[in-house]
Structure formats: C-alpha cells, structure tokens
C-alpha cells in the first residue's frame, strides 16, 4: 500500500534523509522511531507529497507519487505534527470544509462527517470554535480531518504529542482500530509509544536507517544468538568455565545476562553446580535495543 525506495532528502548541504526504504501493507502499523532531527517528519512529508525527495521513489496504492501527486492525495490522510486548524471555525464547519475540499458532498459528506465525529469522540465539542479546544481535542480534530475521505493510508506525525495519559490511551486504541483496514505509518521519538502501537519499527538516526522489522527481528539482529536471564543463589558463577556460554554480563545483585549456544543451559548450569533460582529468555525493551543500535551502550 505504501512503498518507498531509497529516499534521500537534502536541504542545501544537509542530508536530512539518506537511502531510506520502507513498506507498509493494509492492516499494518509501521512506527518511525528516532531522536529529534532523525528525519522522521521529512519522510512523512515526502510520503504525503508535500516535498519531493532529492532522490528515491514513492508509490502509494500502486501509483507513483512523483508522477501523479494529485491522484495519490486521495489515497491518504495526513496528520501533521501541528494540525493546520482555522481557529475561528467551529468543529462542524471545519470538517465540512475539509470534506468538501476532499471532494465529498451531499449525503456522503454527511455520512463521513458523522462517522469521524463519532470515531474521534467529537460530538461533545461539535459546535465549539477550534480555538477554544484543548490540545487533546485539537489533535482529535486533526485526526478527523485526516480520516474524512476514508483513505486507505494514514500518515501520522507524532499523533499523541501533547496529550494526557488517558487521551494517549484513547488515541492509540483508535489508531489500532483504524489499522485493521488501513495502512498506518506514524512517527515518534518516544520508544514506549512505538512499542505500544507499531507492528513493525523503522529506527532512524541522523537520517539513516539503523534497523527495521518487528521487535523480535531487531532483537535477533542485536543478539544473533539466544540470550537468557539467569538468577542464581550464592557466589557468582565462573561463567568462563561453563561450556556454551559465549558472553555474560552482571545485570543485578545475583542476576546475569548470558549468551549461550548449546543444548540445555539449565542442565549445563546444574552440572557445574550453579544454584539456579530462575532462568528465562531475555526480552530487552525497544529502548535497550535502540541504545545498543545507536551505540549508547546497554
Ligand atoms: N525545511 C527545512 N529546511 C532545512 N532543514 C530542514 C528543514 N526541515 C527539516 N530540516 C532539518 O532536517 C533534519 C531532519 O528534520 P526532521 O524534522 O525530518 O526530523 P524529525 O526526526 O522529524 O525531528 P523531530 O522529532 O524533532 O520532529 C533536521 O536536522 C532539521 O533541522
């Protein structure tokens, strides 16, 4: 549904994005994750045809975005980091205005407006001017305008910025619900956000892809061999003498992270007289993976 190949974007001498490729299918959520200035917004602006990349190709719903920008604009809804709202307009006026600009009219416009108002929880503020809405409601209106024409693709730049915890929860569940029948791509610099929402992640740093895939795939890239957490009782084991243990790291009082390649770590440890209290496969958070990938340590 969304396919971008080898995107590069230069602003003067600054290479904001370099050689980034991505794909998002219907029913899938891709999270772009990276620190400030990593190039996330630039990629989303390229995908939403606001800027033309210095190099690279974008296909939305099979159409070449560079060759047919007008055509592909019908295929997506875009929520920019700061939604462009006309602050004097009431919510209902604004959504009608955007719907008409998207080519809707008559019954279809009424239907779609009612749908987005319901889906985005806007019925209580329907007659309020946008300028009087809280940040959370403005963000919902921003999402509503992106959805009004029922596009198959949703492009969301930092969709939960500025929302309170309850609003974040609601926004996430709405996006998840929508993703059942849409391709969703969103950006965030918050690891928990991406972890909570994305099926797949594209990690960016200084304009370049650092890793991409599901968390498990990224995990396997960071740790190509199985990693276990081992909790022991008593003295620290002599890890170097235990067959199959390739690396060990102390991560707590009596807790170790162990890279093991062999048949049965538990049995091997017991045979060596190690008193094992707990042993389980390690599952690093996206945050730890991210830090390892960008070289910030564990
Ligand atoms: N219009 C522009 N002109 C010049 N430089 C730009 C422009 N837009 C972005 N940049 C630069 O490109 C780089 C990538 O910016 P971008 O906004 O894409 O990053 P980001 O990952 O979205 O960051 P943030 O999380 O802070 O929004 C930054 O160094 C930024 O200063």
mmCIF file of C-alpha atoms and ligand atoms in Angstrom:
data_model
loop_
_atom_site.group_PDB
_atom_site.id
_atom_site.type_symbol
_atom_site.label_atom_id
_atom_site.label_comp_id
_atom_site.label_asym_id
_atom_site.label_seq_id
_atom_site.Cartn_x
_atom_site.Cartn_y
_atom_site.Cartn_z
ATOM 1 C CA UNK A 1 0.000 0.000 0.000
ATOM 2 C CA UNK A 2 2.913 2.347 0.855
ATOM 3 C CA UNK A 3 6.260 1.673 -0.763
ATOM 4 C CA UNK A 4 9.242 3.998 -0.709
ATOM 5 C CA UNK A 5 12.622 3.145 -2.144
ATOM 6 C CA UNK A 6 15.977 4.722 -1.402
ATOM 7 C CA UNK A 7 14.637 8.074 -0.249
ATOM 8 C CA UNK A 8 17.209 10.821 0.107
ATOM 9 C CA UNK A 9 16.384 14.395 1.033
ATOM 10 C CA UNK A 10 18.906 17.207 1.089
ATOM 11 C CA UNK A 11 18.169 20.663 2.451
ATOM 12 C CA UNK A 12 21.057 22.594 0.946
ATOM 13 C CA UNK A 13 24.134 20.802 2.182
ATOM 14 C CA UNK A 14 22.254 18.974 4.968
ATOM 15 C CA UNK A 15 21.318 15.383 4.203
ATOM 16 C CA UNK A 16 18.191 15.048 6.341
ATOM 17 C CA UNK A 17 17.327 11.590 4.991
ATOM 18 C CA UNK A 18 19.633 9.179 3.231
ATOM 19 C CA UNK A 19 18.746 5.985 1.383
ATOM 20 C CA UNK A 20 15.679 5.046 3.433
ATOM 21 C CA UNK A 21 13.291 2.409 2.093
ATOM 22 C CA UNK A 22 10.056 1.233 3.659
ATOM 23 C CA UNK A 23 6.834 -0.644 3.014
ATOM 24 C CA UNK A 24 3.517 -0.712 4.821
ATOM 25 C CA UNK A 25 0.717 -3.119 3.954
ATOM 26 C CA UNK A 26 -3.003 -2.795 4.636
ATOM 27 C CA UNK A 27 -3.755 -3.849 8.182
ATOM 28 C CA UNK A 28 -0.298 -2.916 9.380
ATOM 29 C CA UNK A 29 1.180 -0.156 11.537
ATOM 30 C CA UNK A 30 4.733 0.973 10.890
ATOM 31 C CA UNK A 31 6.380 3.207 13.504
ATOM 32 C CA UNK A 32 9.208 5.548 12.549
ATOM 33 C CA UNK A 33 11.357 5.901 15.605
ATOM 34 C CA UNK A 34 14.269 8.229 16.107
ATOM 35 C CA UNK A 35 15.569 11.123 18.167
ATOM 36 C CA UNK A 36 14.829 14.751 17.297
ATOM 37 C CA UNK A 37 16.187 15.630 13.882
ATOM 38 C CA UNK A 38 16.448 11.978 12.769
ATOM 39 C CA UNK A 39 14.433 12.714 9.621
ATOM 40 C CA UNK A 40 11.017 11.323 10.590
ATOM 41 C CA UNK A 41 8.953 14.379 9.643
ATOM 42 C CA UNK A 42 10.904 14.755 6.428
ATOM 43 C CA UNK A 43 10.000 11.174 5.425
ATOM 44 C CA UNK A 44 6.329 11.708 6.287
ATOM 45 C CA UNK A 45 6.285 14.944 4.306
ATOM 46 C CA UNK A 46 7.760 13.123 1.318
ATOM 47 C CA UNK A 47 5.167 10.339 1.606
ATOM 48 C CA UNK A 48 2.378 12.902 1.833
ATOM 49 C CA UNK A 49 3.663 14.627 -1.347
ATOM 50 C CA UNK A 50 4.405 17.925 0.357
ATOM 51 C CA UNK A 51 8.022 17.784 -0.618
ATOM 52 C CA UNK A 52 9.742 15.989 -3.455
ATOM 53 C CA UNK A 53 12.740 13.894 -2.429
ATOM 54 C CA UNK A 54 16.145 14.674 -3.845
ATOM 55 C CA UNK A 55 16.288 11.007 -4.810
ATOM 56 C CA UNK A 56 14.080 7.966 -4.471
ATOM 57 C CA UNK A 57 10.606 6.766 -5.323
ATOM 58 C CA UNK A 58 7.278 6.665 -3.530
ATOM 59 C CA UNK A 59 4.314 4.509 -4.525
ATOM 60 C CA UNK A 60 1.003 4.863 -2.755
ATOM 61 C CA UNK A 61 -1.676 2.335 -3.594
ATOM 62 C CA UNK A 62 0.484 1.342 -6.563
ATOM 63 C CA UNK A 63 0.664 4.879 -8.012
ATOM 64 C CA UNK A 64 3.879 6.803 -8.481
ATOM 65 C CA UNK A 65 3.607 9.822 -6.153
ATOM 66 C CA UNK A 66 6.078 11.907 -8.124
ATOM 67 C CA UNK A 67 4.320 11.356 -11.437
ATOM 68 C CA UNK A 68 0.735 11.624 -10.135
ATOM 69 C CA UNK A 69 0.710 13.694 -6.913
ATOM 70 C CA UNK A 70 -2.927 14.795 -7.365
ATOM 71 C CA UNK A 71 -4.114 11.235 -7.790
ATOM 72 C CA UNK A 72 -2.243 9.811 -4.818
ATOM 73 C CA UNK A 73 -3.510 12.549 -2.493
ATOM 74 C CA UNK A 74 -6.894 10.820 -2.450
ATOM 75 C CA UNK A 75 -5.261 7.702 -1.021
ATOM 76 C CA UNK A 76 -4.022 9.092 2.264
ATOM 77 C CA UNK A 77 -4.946 11.210 5.225
ATOM 78 C CA UNK A 78 -2.189 13.166 6.904
ATOM 79 C CA UNK A 79 -1.966 14.378 10.472
ATOM 80 C CA UNK A 80 0.896 16.862 10.708
ATOM 81 C CA UNK A 81 2.688 17.475 14.000
ATOM 82 C CA UNK A 82 0.673 20.673 14.380
ATOM 83 C CA UNK A 83 -2.647 20.300 12.553
ATOM 84 C CA UNK A 84 -3.494 23.365 10.441
ATOM 85 C CA UNK A 85 -6.746 24.394 12.069
ATOM 86 C CA UNK A 86 -8.737 27.552 11.383
ATOM 87 C CA UNK A 87 -9.235 28.686 14.930
ATOM 88 C CA UNK A 88 -12.408 30.739 14.328
ATOM 89 C CA UNK A 89 -14.231 27.842 12.729
ATOM 90 C CA UNK A 90 -16.474 25.503 14.664
ATOM 91 C CA UNK A 91 -15.575 21.812 14.553
ATOM 92 C CA UNK A 92 -18.561 21.032 12.325
ATOM 93 C CA UNK A 93 -17.789 23.865 9.897
ATOM 94 C CA UNK A 94 -14.168 22.849 9.699
ATOM 95 C CA UNK A 95 -14.904 19.188 8.991
ATOM 96 C CA UNK A 96 -17.444 20.122 6.312
ATOM 97 C CA UNK A 97 -14.891 22.473 4.807
ATOM 98 C CA UNK A 98 -12.180 19.786 4.725
ATOM 99 C CA UNK A 99 -14.658 17.183 3.433
ATOM 100 C CA UNK A 100 -15.678 19.436 0.557
ATOM 101 C CA UNK A 101 -12.029 20.143 -0.230
ATOM 102 C CA UNK A 102 -11.610 16.359 -0.385
ATOM 103 C CA UNK A 103 -14.391 16.160 -2.979
ATOM 104 C CA UNK A 104 -17.214 14.990 -0.717
ATOM 105 C CA UNK A 105 -20.712 16.447 -0.944
ATOM 106 C CA UNK A 106 -24.374 15.824 -0.058
ATOM 107 C CA UNK A 107 -25.234 12.592 1.699
ATOM 108 C CA UNK A 108 -21.720 11.169 1.546
ATOM 109 C CA UNK A 109 -20.316 14.277 3.244
ATOM 110 C CA UNK A 110 -22.949 13.987 5.998
ATOM 111 C CA UNK A 111 -22.224 10.306 6.482
ATOM 112 C CA UNK A 112 -18.470 10.742 6.642
ATOM 113 C CA UNK A 113 -18.717 13.718 8.965
ATOM 114 C CA UNK A 114 -20.962 11.808 11.343
ATOM 115 C CA UNK A 115 -18.577 8.851 11.221
ATOM 116 C CA UNK A 116 -15.436 10.832 12.048
ATOM 117 C CA UNK A 117 -17.216 12.776 14.775
ATOM 118 C CA UNK A 118 -18.257 9.501 16.380
ATOM 119 C CA UNK A 119 -14.923 7.715 15.822
ATOM 120 C CA UNK A 120 -12.837 10.604 17.116
ATOM 121 C CA UNK A 121 -15.126 11.386 20.062
ATOM 122 C CA UNK A 122 -16.025 14.895 18.933
ATOM 123 C CA UNK A 123 -19.782 15.007 19.498
ATOM 124 C CA UNK A 124 -19.400 16.999 22.722
ATOM 125 C CA UNK A 125 -17.456 19.789 21.009
ATOM 126 C CA UNK A 126 -19.261 19.768 17.671
ATOM 127 C CA UNK A 127 -20.340 23.414 17.914
ATOM 128 C CA UNK A 128 -17.204 24.788 19.555
ATOM 129 C CA UNK A 129 -14.706 27.011 17.773
ATOM 130 C CA UNK A 130 -11.404 25.219 17.233
ATOM 131 C CA UNK A 131 -9.556 27.969 19.077
ATOM 132 C CA UNK A 132 -11.391 27.037 22.286
ATOM 133 C CA UNK A 133 -10.499 23.353 22.194
ATOM 134 C CA UNK A 134 -7.945 21.678 24.429
ATOM 135 C CA UNK A 135 -4.796 20.238 22.862
ATOM 136 C CA UNK A 136 -6.272 16.740 23.049
ATOM 137 C CA UNK A 137 -9.438 17.744 21.211
ATOM 138 C CA UNK A 138 -7.450 19.656 18.592
ATOM 139 C CA UNK A 139 -5.438 16.518 17.967
ATOM 140 C CA UNK A 140 -8.685 14.555 17.583
ATOM 141 C CA UNK A 141 -9.956 17.115 15.085
ATOM 142 C CA UNK A 142 -6.597 16.777 13.287
ATOM 143 C CA UNK A 143 -7.176 13.027 13.056
ATOM 144 C CA UNK A 144 -10.801 13.545 11.994
ATOM 145 C CA UNK A 145 -9.740 15.746 9.066
ATOM 146 C CA UNK A 146 -7.217 13.075 8.021
ATOM 147 C CA UNK A 147 -9.983 10.445 8.033
ATOM 148 C CA UNK A 148 -12.856 12.360 6.488
ATOM 149 C CA UNK A 149 -12.482 10.865 2.992
ATOM 150 C CA UNK A 150 -11.902 7.343 4.364
ATOM 151 C CA UNK A 151 -8.431 6.946 2.868
ATOM 152 C CA UNK A 152 -6.724 3.534 2.829
ATOM 153 C CA UNK A 153 -3.475 5.078 4.115
ATOM 154 C CA UNK A 154 -2.946 7.115 7.297
ATOM 155 C CA UNK A 155 0.228 9.155 7.791
ATOM 156 C CA UNK A 156 0.507 10.456 11.357
ATOM 157 C CA UNK A 157 3.293 12.702 12.626
ATOM 158 C CA UNK A 158 3.697 12.305 16.399
ATOM 159 C CA UNK A 159 -0.031 11.550 16.861
ATOM 160 C CA UNK A 160 -0.016 11.637 20.660
ATOM 161 C CA UNK A 161 2.156 14.697 21.248
ATOM 162 C CA UNK A 162 0.773 16.897 23.981
ATOM 163 C CA UNK A 163 -1.987 14.508 25.025
ATOM 164 C CA UNK A 164 -2.582 13.435 28.594
ATOM 165 C CA UNK A 165 -2.277 9.729 29.536
ATOM 166 C CA UNK A 166 -5.975 8.999 29.093
ATOM 167 C CA UNK A 167 -6.088 10.775 25.745
ATOM 168 C CA UNK A 168 -2.952 8.875 24.661
ATOM 169 C CA UNK A 169 -4.663 5.597 25.516
ATOM 170 C CA UNK A 170 -7.764 6.563 23.553
ATOM 171 C CA UNK A 171 -5.754 7.796 20.569
ATOM 172 C CA UNK A 172 -3.748 4.568 20.484
ATOM 173 C CA UNK A 173 -6.812 2.378 20.577
ATOM 174 C CA UNK A 174 -8.449 4.440 17.835
ATOM 175 C CA UNK A 175 -5.353 4.129 15.627
ATOM 176 C CA UNK A 176 -5.202 0.388 16.307
ATOM 177 C CA UNK A 177 -8.874 0.043 15.418
ATOM 178 C CA UNK A 178 -8.395 2.028 12.202
ATOM 179 C CA UNK A 179 -5.347 -0.016 11.219
ATOM 180 C CA UNK A 180 -7.491 -3.118 10.727
ATOM 181 C CA UNK A 181 -8.409 -1.895 7.295
ATOM 182 C CA UNK A 182 -5.771 0.748 6.620
ATOM 183 C CA UNK A 183 -2.033 1.035 6.225
ATOM 184 C CA UNK A 184 -0.780 3.270 9.035
ATOM 185 C CA UNK A 185 2.602 4.929 9.317
ATOM 186 C CA UNK A 186 3.381 7.149 12.275
ATOM 187 C CA UNK A 187 6.410 8.829 13.791
ATOM 188 C CA UNK A 188 7.501 9.160 17.360
ATOM 189 C CA UNK A 189 10.609 9.838 19.360
ATOM 190 C CA UNK A 190 9.051 8.024 22.312
ATOM 191 C CA UNK A 191 10.061 4.396 22.488
ATOM 192 C CA UNK A 192 7.108 3.306 24.585
ATOM 193 C CA UNK A 193 4.789 4.830 22.029
ATOM 194 C CA UNK A 194 6.256 2.794 19.204
ATOM 195 C CA UNK A 195 6.436 -0.303 21.349
ATOM 196 C CA UNK A 196 2.752 0.051 22.252
ATOM 197 C CA UNK A 197 1.435 0.737 18.783
ATOM 198 C CA UNK A 198 3.625 -0.468 15.930
ATOM 199 C CA UNK A 199 3.645 -3.905 14.310
ATOM 200 C CA UNK A 200 6.970 -3.041 12.760
ATOM 201 C CA UNK A 201 9.525 -0.360 13.502
ATOM 202 C CA UNK A 202 11.938 1.601 11.350
ATOM 203 C CA UNK A 203 14.645 3.057 13.551
ATOM 204 C CA UNK A 204 16.334 6.169 12.219
ATOM 205 C CA UNK A 205 19.339 8.081 13.370
ATOM 206 C CA UNK A 206 20.770 11.101 11.584
ATOM 207 C CA UNK A 207 18.679 10.444 8.504
ATOM 208 C CA UNK A 208 19.691 6.819 8.048
ATOM 209 C CA UNK A 209 18.028 3.519 8.822
ATOM 210 C CA UNK A 210 19.610 1.888 11.834
ATOM 211 C CA UNK A 211 17.318 -1.142 11.879
ATOM 212 C CA UNK A 212 13.871 -2.186 10.775
ATOM 213 C CA UNK A 213 11.473 -5.032 11.360
ATOM 214 C CA UNK A 214 9.418 -6.427 14.191
ATOM 215 C CA UNK A 215 10.895 -6.091 17.635
ATOM 216 C CA UNK A 216 11.875 -9.764 17.520
ATOM 217 C CA UNK A 217 13.686 -9.256 14.201
ATOM 218 C CA UNK A 218 15.543 -6.242 15.535
ATOM 219 C CA UNK A 219 16.305 -8.202 18.671
ATOM 220 C CA UNK A 220 17.828 -11.046 16.653
ATOM 221 C CA UNK A 221 19.960 -8.536 14.797
ATOM 222 C CA UNK A 222 21.341 -7.138 18.035
ATOM 223 C CA UNK A 223 21.663 -10.599 19.567
ATOM 224 C CA UNK A 224 22.086 -13.176 16.821
ATOM 225 C CA UNK A 225 22.479 -15.883 19.491
ATOM 226 C CA UNK A 226 19.992 -16.794 22.242
ATOM 227 C CA UNK A 227 20.209 -14.608 25.344
ATOM 228 C CA UNK A 228 18.999 -15.684 28.774
ATOM 229 C CA UNK A 229 18.498 -14.043 32.102
ATOM 230 C CA UNK A 230 19.874 -16.251 34.864
ATOM 231 C CA UNK A 231 19.247 -15.622 38.544
ATOM 232 C CA UNK A 232 21.474 -17.567 40.887
ATOM 233 C CA UNK A 233 21.838 -18.151 44.596
ATOM 234 C CA UNK A 234 25.150 -17.677 46.321
ATOM 235 C CA UNK A 235 28.529 -16.972 44.772
ATOM 236 C CA UNK A 236 28.938 -15.611 41.249
ATOM 237 C CA UNK A 237 29.373 -18.484 38.784
ATOM 238 C CA UNK A 238 32.620 -18.772 36.874
ATOM 239 C CA UNK A 239 30.935 -18.165 33.536
ATOM 240 C CA UNK A 240 34.133 -18.672 31.547
ATOM 241 C CA UNK A 241 34.262 -22.319 32.631
ATOM 242 C CA UNK A 242 30.706 -23.175 31.606
ATOM 243 C CA UNK A 243 30.508 -24.833 28.179
ATOM 244 C CA UNK A 244 28.422 -22.953 25.588
ATOM 245 C CA UNK A 245 28.416 -19.635 27.437
ATOM 246 C CA UNK A 246 29.757 -17.101 24.950
ATOM 247 C CA UNK A 247 29.149 -13.907 26.916
ATOM 248 C CA UNK A 248 27.970 -12.994 30.377
ATOM 249 C CA UNK A 249 27.092 -9.709 31.982
ATOM 250 C CA UNK A 250 26.059 -8.967 35.532
ATOM 251 C CA UNK A 251 22.804 -7.014 35.492
ATOM 252 C CA UNK A 252 21.701 -7.243 39.117
ATOM 253 C CA UNK A 253 22.690 -8.454 42.560
ATOM 254 C CA UNK A 254 22.517 -12.155 41.612
ATOM 255 C CA UNK A 255 21.254 -11.727 38.093
ATOM 256 C CA UNK A 256 23.148 -12.237 34.829
ATOM 257 C CA UNK A 257 22.526 -11.834 31.132
ATOM 258 C CA UNK A 258 24.061 -14.810 29.374
ATOM 259 C CA UNK A 259 24.605 -15.501 25.673
ATOM 260 C CA UNK A 260 24.507 -19.254 25.257
ATOM 261 C CA UNK A 261 24.904 -21.570 22.341
ATOM 262 C CA UNK A 262 24.302 -25.146 23.300
ATOM 263 C CA UNK A 263 21.704 -27.742 24.109
ATOM 264 C CA UNK A 264 20.350 -27.000 27.557
ATOM 265 C CA UNK A 265 21.596 -24.115 29.651
ATOM 266 C CA UNK A 266 19.717 -25.184 32.775
ATOM 267 C CA UNK A 267 21.208 -28.673 32.751
ATOM 268 C CA UNK A 268 24.673 -27.340 31.944
ATOM 269 C CA UNK A 269 24.498 -24.951 34.894
ATOM 270 C CA UNK A 270 23.243 -27.657 37.268
ATOM 271 C CA UNK A 271 26.061 -29.966 36.173
ATOM 272 C CA UNK A 272 28.504 -27.194 37.050
ATOM 273 C CA UNK A 273 26.956 -26.847 40.487
ATOM 274 C CA UNK A 274 25.349 -23.446 39.908
ATOM 275 C CA UNK A 275 22.282 -22.903 42.110
ATOM 276 C CA UNK A 276 19.803 -21.548 39.560
ATOM 277 C CA UNK A 277 16.861 -19.667 41.044
ATOM 278 C CA UNK A 278 15.362 -18.576 37.743
ATOM 279 C CA UNK A 279 16.211 -18.880 34.084
ATOM 280 C CA UNK A 280 14.254 -17.391 31.202
ATOM 281 C CA UNK A 281 14.834 -15.993 27.716
ATOM 282 C CA UNK A 282 15.856 -12.343 27.861
ATOM 283 C CA UNK A 283 13.465 -9.839 26.348
ATOM 284 C CA UNK A 284 15.019 -6.412 26.026
ATOM 285 C CA UNK A 285 12.821 -3.381 25.684
ATOM 286 C CA UNK A 286 12.877 -1.422 22.471
ATOM 287 C CA UNK A 287 14.663 1.261 24.434
ATOM 288 C CA UNK A 288 17.607 -1.013 25.240
ATOM 289 C CA UNK A 289 17.709 -2.265 21.659
ATOM 290 C CA UNK A 290 17.671 1.302 20.404
ATOM 291 C CA UNK A 291 20.534 2.298 22.673
ATOM 292 C CA UNK A 292 22.581 -0.673 21.567
ATOM 293 C CA UNK A 293 21.903 0.072 17.910
ATOM 294 C CA UNK A 294 22.845 3.741 18.073
ATOM 295 C CA UNK A 295 25.862 2.959 20.185
ATOM 296 C CA UNK A 296 24.738 4.361 23.502
ATOM 297 C CA UNK A 297 25.526 1.193 25.438
ATOM 298 C CA UNK A 298 23.110 -1.148 27.197
HETATM 299 N N1 LIG B 1 12.679 22.889 5.613
HETATM 300 C C1 LIG B 1 13.878 22.582 6.112
HETATM 301 N N2 LIG B 1 14.977 23.282 5.762
HETATM 302 C C2 LIG B 1 16.193 22.976 6.234
HETATM 303 N N3 LIG B 1 16.431 21.960 7.107
HETATM 304 C C3 LIG B 1 15.381 21.240 7.494
HETATM 305 C C4 LIG B 1 14.050 21.506 7.036
HETATM 306 N N4 LIG B 1 13.206 20.608 7.600
HETATM 307 C C5 LIG B 1 13.967 19.817 8.396
HETATM 308 N N5 LIG B 1 15.265 20.201 8.337
HETATM 309 C C6 LIG B 1 16.382 19.539 9.035
HETATM 310 O O1 LIG B 1 16.404 18.185 8.639
HETATM 311 C C7 LIG B 1 16.744 17.343 9.736
HETATM 312 C C8 LIG B 1 15.635 16.312 9.942
HETATM 313 O O2 LIG B 1 14.492 17.030 10.414
HETATM 314 P P1 LIG B 1 13.084 16.317 10.654
HETATM 315 O O3 LIG B 1 12.123 17.379 11.075
HETATM 316 O O4 LIG B 1 12.735 15.476 9.500
HETATM 317 O O5 LIG B 1 13.450 15.375 11.890
HETATM 318 P P2 LIG B 1 12.482 14.644 12.930
HETATM 319 O O6 LIG B 1 13.053 13.283 13.127
HETATM 320 O O7 LIG B 1 11.073 14.733 12.483
HETATM 321 O O8 LIG B 1 12.694 15.511 14.228
HETATM 322 P P3 LIG B 1 11.631 15.918 15.392
HETATM 323 O O9 LIG B 1 11.412 14.681 16.202
HETATM 324 O O10 LIG B 1 12.398 16.969 16.149
HETATM 325 O O11 LIG B 1 10.397 16.440 14.729
HETATM 326 C C9 LIG B 1 16.969 18.259 10.922
HETATM 327 O O12 LIG B 1 18.353 18.499 11.022
HETATM 328 C C10 LIG B 1 16.208 19.512 10.543
HETATM 329 O O13 LIG B 1 16.800 20.651 11.132
#
